[in-house]
C-alpha positions as semicolon CSV with decimal commas, in nm:
position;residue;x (nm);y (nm);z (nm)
1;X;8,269;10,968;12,124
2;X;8,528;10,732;11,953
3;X;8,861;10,931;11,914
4;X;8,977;10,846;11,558
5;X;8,837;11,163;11,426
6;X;8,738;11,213;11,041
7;X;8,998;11,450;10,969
8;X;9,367;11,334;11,071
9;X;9,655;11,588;11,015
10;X;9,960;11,391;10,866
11;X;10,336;11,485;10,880
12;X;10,617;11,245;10,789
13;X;11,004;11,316;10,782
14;X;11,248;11,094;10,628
15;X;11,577;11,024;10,440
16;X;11,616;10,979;10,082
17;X;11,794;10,671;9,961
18;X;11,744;10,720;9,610
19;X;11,733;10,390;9,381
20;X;11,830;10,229;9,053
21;X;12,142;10,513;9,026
22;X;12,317;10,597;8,775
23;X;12,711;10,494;8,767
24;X;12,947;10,659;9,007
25;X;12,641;10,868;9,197
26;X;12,678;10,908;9,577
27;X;12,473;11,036;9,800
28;X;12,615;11,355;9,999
29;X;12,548;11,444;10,334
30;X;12,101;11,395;10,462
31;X;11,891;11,426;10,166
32;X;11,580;11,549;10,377
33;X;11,238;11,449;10,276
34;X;10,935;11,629;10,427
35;X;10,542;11,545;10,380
36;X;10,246;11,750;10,565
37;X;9,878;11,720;10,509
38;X;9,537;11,585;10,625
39;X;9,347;11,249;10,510
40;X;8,962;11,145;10,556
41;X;8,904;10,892;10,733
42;X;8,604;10,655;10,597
43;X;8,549;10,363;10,858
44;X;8,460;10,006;10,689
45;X;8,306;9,861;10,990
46;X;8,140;10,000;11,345
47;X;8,418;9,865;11,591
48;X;8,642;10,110;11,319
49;X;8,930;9,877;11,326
50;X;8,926;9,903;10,972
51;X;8,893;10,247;10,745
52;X;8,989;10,382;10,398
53;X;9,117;10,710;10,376
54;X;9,173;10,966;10,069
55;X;9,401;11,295;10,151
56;X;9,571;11,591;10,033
57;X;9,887;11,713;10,119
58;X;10,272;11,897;10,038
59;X;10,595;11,698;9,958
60;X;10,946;11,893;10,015
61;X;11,264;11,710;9,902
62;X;11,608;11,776;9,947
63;X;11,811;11,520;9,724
64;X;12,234;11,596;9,780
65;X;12,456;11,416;9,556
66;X;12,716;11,428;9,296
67;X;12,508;11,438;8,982
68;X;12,490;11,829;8,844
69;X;12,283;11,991;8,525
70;X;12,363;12,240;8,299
71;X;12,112;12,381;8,086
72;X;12,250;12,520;7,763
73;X;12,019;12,620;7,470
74;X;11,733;12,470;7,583
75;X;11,847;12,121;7,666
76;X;11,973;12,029;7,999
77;X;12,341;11,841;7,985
78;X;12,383;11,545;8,320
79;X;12,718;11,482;8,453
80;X;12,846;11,280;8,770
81;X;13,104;11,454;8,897
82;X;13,381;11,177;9,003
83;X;13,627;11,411;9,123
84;X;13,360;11,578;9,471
85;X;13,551;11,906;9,406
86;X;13,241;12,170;9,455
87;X;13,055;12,316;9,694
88;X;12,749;12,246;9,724
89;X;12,536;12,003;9,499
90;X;12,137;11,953;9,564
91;X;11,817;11,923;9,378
92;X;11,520;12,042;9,577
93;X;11,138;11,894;9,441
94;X;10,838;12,015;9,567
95;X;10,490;11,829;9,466
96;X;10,145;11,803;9,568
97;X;10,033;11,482;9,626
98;X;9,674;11,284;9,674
99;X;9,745;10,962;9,863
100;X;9,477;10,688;9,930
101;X;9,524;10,415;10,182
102;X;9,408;10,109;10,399
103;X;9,426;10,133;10,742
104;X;9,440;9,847;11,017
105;X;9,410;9,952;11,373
106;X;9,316;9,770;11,711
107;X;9,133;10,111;11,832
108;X;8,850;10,127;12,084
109;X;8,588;10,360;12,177
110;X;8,789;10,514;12,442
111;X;9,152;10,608;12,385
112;X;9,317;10,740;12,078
113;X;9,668;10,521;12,154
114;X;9,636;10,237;11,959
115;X;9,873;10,014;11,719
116;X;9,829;10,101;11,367
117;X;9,934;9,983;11,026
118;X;9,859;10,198;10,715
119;X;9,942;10,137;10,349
120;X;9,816;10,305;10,040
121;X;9,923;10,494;9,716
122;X;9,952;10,833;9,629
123;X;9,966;11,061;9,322
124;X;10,206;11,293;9,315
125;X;10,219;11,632;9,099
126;X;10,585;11,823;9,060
127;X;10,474;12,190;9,151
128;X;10,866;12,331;9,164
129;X;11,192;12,204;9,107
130;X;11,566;12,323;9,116
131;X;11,874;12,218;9,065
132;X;12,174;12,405;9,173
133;X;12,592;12,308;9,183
134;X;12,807;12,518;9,361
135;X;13,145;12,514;9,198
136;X;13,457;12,748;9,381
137;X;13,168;13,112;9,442
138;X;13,019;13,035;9,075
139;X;12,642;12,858;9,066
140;X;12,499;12,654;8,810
141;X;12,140;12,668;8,881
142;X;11,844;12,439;8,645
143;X;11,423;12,524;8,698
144;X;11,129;12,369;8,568
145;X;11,340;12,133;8,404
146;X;11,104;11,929;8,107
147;X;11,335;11,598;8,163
148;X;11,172;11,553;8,477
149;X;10,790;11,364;8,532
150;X;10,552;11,572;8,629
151;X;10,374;11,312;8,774
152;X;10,490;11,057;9,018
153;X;10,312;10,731;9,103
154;X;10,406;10,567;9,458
155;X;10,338;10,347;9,756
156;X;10,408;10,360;10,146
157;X;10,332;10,236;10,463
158;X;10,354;10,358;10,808
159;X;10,353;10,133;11,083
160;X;10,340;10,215;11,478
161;X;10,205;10,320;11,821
162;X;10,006;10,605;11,886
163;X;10,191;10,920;11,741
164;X;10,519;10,782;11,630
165;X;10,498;10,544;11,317
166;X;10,788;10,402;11,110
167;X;10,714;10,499;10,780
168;X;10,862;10,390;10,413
169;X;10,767;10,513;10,044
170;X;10,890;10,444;9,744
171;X;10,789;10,636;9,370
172;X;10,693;10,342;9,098
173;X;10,773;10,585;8,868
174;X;11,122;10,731;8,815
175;X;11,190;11,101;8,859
176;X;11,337;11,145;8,526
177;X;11,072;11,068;8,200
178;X;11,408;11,110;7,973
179;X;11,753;11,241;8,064
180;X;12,071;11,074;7,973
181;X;12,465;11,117;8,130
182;X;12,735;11,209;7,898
183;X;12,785;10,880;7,779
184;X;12,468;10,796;7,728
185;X;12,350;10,556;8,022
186;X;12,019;10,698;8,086
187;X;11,909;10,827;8,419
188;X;11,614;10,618;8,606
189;X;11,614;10,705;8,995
190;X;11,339;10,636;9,183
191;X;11,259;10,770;9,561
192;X;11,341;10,574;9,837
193;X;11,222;10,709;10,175
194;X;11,276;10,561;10,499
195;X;11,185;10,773;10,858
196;X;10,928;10,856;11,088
197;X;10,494;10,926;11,053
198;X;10,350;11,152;11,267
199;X;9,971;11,155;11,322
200;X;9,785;11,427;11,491
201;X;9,382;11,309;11,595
């Protein structure tokens, strides 16, 4: 029985780079980013050293930096605070995503350790978000704010040797649809993620 079973449990940790920022914002500390789920796997020809595969899975981000909300009346306010004097600054996004993806392997009919290269696209839907600035005990905190996209199209590819895989993904589209700073630059970040696949047969 060939060991690249049809159900493969997926779970991918990794740091958030963040792109395309706006001026002045820094990254603070290790904005975590955290994937689990499981993907299909659809063979394309019978030595199975090439498949498709379509999934479903859980996204968990963790973004720290210097760029705070306020919500006030209905509209959320952007600053970049120049100055680092708070707390604690982070935006946590949590989405469900469908990814579909290409997979090379050099896999036999005997062992599950094999070298693997996968790249695909996913979908990704924002299910919960929060913002929240930590300023001297006070907290600022911003939900379900409308600025943001709900959807999120983006591409990755994980790259390795039996369990361990290097893995990189990056969202086409930016988190914000429309949000502008203070003086009117408008915000367009886009995730880059850079860590470790793991795959469990």
């Amino acid at each position: 029985t060939h060991k690249e079973y049809d159900k493969i449990d997926v779970a991918t940790v990794s740091y958030n780079l963040m792109q395309n920022k706006p001026s002045g914002l820094k990254l603070n500390s290790f904005s975590l980013g955290i994937t689990a789920g499981f993907l299909r796997d659809i063979p394309l020809n019978p030595a199975r050293t090439r498949a498709i595969a379509v999934g479903f899975g859980y996204s968990y981000n963790n973004i720290k930096n210097n760029l705070y909300a306020i919500e006030e009346k209905g509209k959320t306010y952007y600053k970049v605070n120049l100055e680092g004097e708070y707390d604690k600054n982070r935006q946590v996004l949590q989405y469900l995503e469908v990814p579909v993806e290409f997979r090379w392997r050099n896999s036999d009919a005997i062992s599950h350790r094999f070298w693997r290269i996968y790249t695909g696209v996913k979908v990704s839907y924002l299910i919960s978000d929060k913002a929240q600035f930590e300023y001297f005990g006070s907290k600022i905190r911003v939900k379900n704010n409308k600025d943001l996209n709900d959807f999120l199209v983006g591409a990755y590819v994980s790259a390795g040797w039996n369990t361990w895989n290097a893995y990189i993904s990056y969202t086409i589209t930016p988190l914000y649809k429309s949000a502008y700073l203070e003086d009117g630059e408008q915000i367009k970040m886009n995730s880059l993620n850079l860590g470790l696949a793991f795959y469990i047969l």
